[in-house]
PDB file of C-alpha atoms in Angstrom:
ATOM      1  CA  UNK A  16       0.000   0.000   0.000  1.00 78.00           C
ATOM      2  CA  UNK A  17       2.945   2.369   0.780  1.00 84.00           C
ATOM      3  CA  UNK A  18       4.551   1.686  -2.608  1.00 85.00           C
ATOM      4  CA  UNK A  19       0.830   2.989  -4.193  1.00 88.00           C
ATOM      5  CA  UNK A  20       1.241   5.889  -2.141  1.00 90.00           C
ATOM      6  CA  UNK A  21       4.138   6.809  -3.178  1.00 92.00           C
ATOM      7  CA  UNK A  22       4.160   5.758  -6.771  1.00 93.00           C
ATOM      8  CA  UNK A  23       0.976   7.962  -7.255  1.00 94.00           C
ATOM      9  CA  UNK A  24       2.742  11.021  -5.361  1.00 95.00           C
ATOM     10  CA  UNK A  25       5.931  11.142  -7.112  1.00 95.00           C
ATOM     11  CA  UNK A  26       3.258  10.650 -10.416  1.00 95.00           C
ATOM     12  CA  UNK A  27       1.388  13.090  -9.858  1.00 95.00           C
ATOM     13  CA  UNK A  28       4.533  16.046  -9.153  1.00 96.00           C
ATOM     14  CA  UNK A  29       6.505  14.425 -12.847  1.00 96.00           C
ATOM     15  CA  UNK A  30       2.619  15.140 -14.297  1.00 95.00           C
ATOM     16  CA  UNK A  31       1.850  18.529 -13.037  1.00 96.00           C
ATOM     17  CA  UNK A  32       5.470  19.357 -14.103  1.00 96.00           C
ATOM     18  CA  UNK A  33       5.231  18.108 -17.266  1.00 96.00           C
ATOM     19  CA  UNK A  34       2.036  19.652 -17.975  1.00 95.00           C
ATOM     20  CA  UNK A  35       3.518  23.107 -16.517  1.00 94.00           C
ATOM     21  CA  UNK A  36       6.587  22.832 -19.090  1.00 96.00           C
ATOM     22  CA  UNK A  37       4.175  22.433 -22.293  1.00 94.00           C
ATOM     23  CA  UNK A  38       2.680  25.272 -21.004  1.00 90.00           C
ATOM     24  CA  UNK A  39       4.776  27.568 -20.461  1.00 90.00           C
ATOM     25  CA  UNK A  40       7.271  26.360 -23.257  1.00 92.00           C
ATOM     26  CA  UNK A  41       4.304  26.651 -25.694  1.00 88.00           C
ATOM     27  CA  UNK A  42       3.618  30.204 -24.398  1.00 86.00           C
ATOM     28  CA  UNK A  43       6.760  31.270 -24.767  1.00 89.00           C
ATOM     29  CA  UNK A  44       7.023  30.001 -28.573  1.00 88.00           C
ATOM     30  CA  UNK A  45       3.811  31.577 -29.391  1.00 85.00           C
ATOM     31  CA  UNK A  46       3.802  35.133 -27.618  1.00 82.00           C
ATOM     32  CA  UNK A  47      -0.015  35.227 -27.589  1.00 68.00           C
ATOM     33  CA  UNK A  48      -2.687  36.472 -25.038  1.00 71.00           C
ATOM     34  CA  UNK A  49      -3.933  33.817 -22.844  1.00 66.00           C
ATOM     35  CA  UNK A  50      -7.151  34.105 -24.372  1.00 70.00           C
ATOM     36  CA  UNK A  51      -6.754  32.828 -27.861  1.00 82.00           C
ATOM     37  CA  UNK A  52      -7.518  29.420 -29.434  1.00 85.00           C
ATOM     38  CA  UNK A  53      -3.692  28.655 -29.794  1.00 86.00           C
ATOM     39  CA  UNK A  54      -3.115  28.791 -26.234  1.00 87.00           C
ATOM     40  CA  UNK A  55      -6.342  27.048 -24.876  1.00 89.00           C
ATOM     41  CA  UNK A  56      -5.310  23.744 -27.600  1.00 90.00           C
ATOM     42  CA  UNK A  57      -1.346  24.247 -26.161  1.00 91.00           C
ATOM     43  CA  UNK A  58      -3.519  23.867 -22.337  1.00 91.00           C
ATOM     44  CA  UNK A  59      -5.412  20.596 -23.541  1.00 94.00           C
ATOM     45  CA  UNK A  60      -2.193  18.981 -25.037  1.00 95.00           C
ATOM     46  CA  UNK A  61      -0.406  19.705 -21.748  1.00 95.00           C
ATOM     47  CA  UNK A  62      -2.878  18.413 -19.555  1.00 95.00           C
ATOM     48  CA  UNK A  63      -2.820  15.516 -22.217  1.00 97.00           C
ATOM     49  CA  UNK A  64       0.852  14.503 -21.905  1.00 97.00           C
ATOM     50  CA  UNK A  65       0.608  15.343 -17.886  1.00 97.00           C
ATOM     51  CA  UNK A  66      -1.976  12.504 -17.591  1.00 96.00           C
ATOM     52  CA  UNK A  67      -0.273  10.100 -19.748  1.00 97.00           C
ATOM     53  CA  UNK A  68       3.233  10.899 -17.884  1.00 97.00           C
ATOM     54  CA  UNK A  69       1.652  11.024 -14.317  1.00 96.00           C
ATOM     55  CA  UNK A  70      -0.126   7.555 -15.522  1.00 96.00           C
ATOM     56  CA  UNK A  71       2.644   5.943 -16.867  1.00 96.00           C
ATOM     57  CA  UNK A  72       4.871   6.959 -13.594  1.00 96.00           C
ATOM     58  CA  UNK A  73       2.456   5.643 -11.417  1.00 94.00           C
ATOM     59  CA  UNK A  74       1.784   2.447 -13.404  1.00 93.00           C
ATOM     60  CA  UNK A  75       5.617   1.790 -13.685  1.00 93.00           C
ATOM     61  CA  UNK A  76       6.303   2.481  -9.734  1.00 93.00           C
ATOM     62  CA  UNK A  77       3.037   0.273  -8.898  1.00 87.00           C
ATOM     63  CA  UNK A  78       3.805  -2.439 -10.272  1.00 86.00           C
ATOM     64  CA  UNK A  79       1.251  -1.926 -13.427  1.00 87.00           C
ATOM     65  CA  UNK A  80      -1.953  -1.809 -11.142  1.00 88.00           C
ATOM     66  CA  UNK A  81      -4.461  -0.295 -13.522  1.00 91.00           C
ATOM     67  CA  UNK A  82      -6.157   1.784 -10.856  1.00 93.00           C
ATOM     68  CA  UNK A  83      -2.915   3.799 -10.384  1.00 93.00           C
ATOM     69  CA  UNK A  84      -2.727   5.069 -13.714  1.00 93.00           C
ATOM     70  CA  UNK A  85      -6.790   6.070 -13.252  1.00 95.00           C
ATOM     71  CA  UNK A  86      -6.124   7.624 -10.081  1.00 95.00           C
ATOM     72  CA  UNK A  87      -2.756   9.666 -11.552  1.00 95.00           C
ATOM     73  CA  UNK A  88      -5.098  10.581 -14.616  1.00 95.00           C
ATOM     74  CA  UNK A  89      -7.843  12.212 -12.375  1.00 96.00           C
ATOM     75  CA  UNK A  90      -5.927  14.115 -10.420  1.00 96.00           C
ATOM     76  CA  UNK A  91      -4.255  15.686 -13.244  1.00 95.00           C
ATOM     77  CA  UNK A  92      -8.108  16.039 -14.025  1.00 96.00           C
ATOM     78  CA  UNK A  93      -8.921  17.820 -10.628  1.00 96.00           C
ATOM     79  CA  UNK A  94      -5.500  20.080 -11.176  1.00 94.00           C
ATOM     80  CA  UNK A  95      -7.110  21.419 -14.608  1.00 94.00           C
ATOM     81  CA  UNK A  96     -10.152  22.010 -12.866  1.00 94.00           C
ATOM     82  CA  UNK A  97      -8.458  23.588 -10.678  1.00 94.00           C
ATOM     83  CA  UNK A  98      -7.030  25.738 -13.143  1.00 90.00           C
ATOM     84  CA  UNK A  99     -10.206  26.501 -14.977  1.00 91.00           C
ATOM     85  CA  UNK A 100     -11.606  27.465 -11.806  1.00 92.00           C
ATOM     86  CA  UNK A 101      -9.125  29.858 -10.949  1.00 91.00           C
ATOM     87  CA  UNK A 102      -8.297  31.919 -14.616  1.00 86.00           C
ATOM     88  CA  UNK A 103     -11.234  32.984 -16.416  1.00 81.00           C
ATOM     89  CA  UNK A 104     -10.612  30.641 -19.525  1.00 83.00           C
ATOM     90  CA  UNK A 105     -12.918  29.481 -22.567  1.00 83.00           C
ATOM     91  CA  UNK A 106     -15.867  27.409 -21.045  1.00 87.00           C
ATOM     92  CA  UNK A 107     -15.002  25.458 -24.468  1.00 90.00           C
ATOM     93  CA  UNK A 108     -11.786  24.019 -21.879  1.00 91.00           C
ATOM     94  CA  UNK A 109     -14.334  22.078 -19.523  1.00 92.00           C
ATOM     95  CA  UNK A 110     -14.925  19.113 -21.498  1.00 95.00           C
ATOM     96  CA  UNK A 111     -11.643  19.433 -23.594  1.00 95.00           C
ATOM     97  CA  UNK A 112     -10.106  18.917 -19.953  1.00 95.00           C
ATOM     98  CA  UNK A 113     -11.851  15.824 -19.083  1.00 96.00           C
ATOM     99  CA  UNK A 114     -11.134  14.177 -22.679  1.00 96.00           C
ATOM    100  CA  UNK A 115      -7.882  15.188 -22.413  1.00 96.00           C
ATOM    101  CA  UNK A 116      -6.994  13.544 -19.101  1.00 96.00           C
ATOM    102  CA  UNK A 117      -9.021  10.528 -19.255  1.00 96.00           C
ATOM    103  CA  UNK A 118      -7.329   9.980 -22.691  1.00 97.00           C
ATOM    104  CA  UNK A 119      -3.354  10.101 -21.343  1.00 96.00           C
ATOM    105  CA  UNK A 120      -4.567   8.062 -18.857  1.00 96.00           C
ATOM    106  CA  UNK A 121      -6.227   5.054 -20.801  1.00 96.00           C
ATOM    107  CA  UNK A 122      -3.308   5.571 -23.091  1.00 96.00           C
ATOM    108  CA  UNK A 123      -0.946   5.164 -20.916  1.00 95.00           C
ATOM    109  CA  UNK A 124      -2.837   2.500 -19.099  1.00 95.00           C
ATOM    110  CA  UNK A 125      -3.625   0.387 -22.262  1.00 95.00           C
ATOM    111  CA  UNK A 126      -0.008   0.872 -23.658  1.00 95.00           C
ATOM    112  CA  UNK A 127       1.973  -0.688 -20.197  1.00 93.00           C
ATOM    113  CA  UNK A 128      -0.806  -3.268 -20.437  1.00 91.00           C
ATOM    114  CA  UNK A 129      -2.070  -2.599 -16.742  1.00 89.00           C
ATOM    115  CA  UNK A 130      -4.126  -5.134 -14.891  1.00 87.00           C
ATOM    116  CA  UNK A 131      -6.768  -4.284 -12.917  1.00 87.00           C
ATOM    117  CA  UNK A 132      -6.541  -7.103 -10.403  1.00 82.00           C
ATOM    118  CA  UNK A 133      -3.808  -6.067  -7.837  1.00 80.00           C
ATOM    119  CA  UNK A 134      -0.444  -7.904  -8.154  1.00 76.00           C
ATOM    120  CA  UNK A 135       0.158  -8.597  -4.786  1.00 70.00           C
ATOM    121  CA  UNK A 136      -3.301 -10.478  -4.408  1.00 65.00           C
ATOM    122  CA  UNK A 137      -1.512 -13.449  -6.945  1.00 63.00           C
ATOM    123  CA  UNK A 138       1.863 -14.085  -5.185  1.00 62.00           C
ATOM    124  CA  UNK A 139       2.202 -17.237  -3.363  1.00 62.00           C
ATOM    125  CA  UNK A 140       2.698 -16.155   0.226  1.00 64.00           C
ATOM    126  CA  UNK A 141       4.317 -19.759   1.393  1.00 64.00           C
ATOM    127  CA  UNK A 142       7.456 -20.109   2.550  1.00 64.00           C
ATOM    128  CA  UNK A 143       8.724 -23.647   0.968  1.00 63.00           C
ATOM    129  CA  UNK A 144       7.496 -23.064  -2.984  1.00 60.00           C
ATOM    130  CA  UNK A 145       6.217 -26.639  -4.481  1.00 52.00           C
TER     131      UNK A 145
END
């Protein structure tokens, strides 16, 4: 349970900060207003890649649990919301958000062929193996 814990903490920071880098590298290359089109896509795509990095992280650390990568993927979900809440952004972002995330993280999920049965459940827990 502790290596979950973990694995979906450190996740979850590489995610954000990935997410964070599109961002502000994107901005940087465009030299636009946060309001137009360009930028809200370059938000989506980061939130995009955040999930699927946070995901596969957390999948990798975990031991390829399939609810990892889920639980990485939403709370890159609940940081854009988070975001959308805070900046007054195109309402068009709301569901862009949600298909965003949830896509990085099936990706990512579907790609390290995660199981959704927890690993530790099917180890033999005997001492003297037959």
């Amino acid at each position: 349970m502790l290596r979950s814990l973990l694995s979906i903490i450190v996740a979850v920071i590489i995610g954000l900060t990935t997410a964070k880098f599109i961002e502000g590298a994107g901005a940087a290359l465009l030299g636009e207003e946060t309001a137009s089109l360009s930028y809200n896509l370059l938000l989506a795509l980061g939130w995009l890649a955040g999930a699927f990095a946070a995901a596969a992280i957390a999948l990798a650390l975990g031991r390829r649990w399939a609810p990892l990568g889920y639980l990485a993927g939403a709370s890159m979900f609940f940081s854009a919301v988070m975001t959308l809440m805070s900046f007054s952004l195109s309402w068009f972002l709301w569901p862009v958000s949600a298909l965003a995330t949830g896509a990085g993280a099936l990706a990512a999920v579907k790609l390290l062929k995660a199981q959704m049965a927890y690993p530790g459940a099917t180890e033999r827990k005997d001492l003297f193996v037959d």
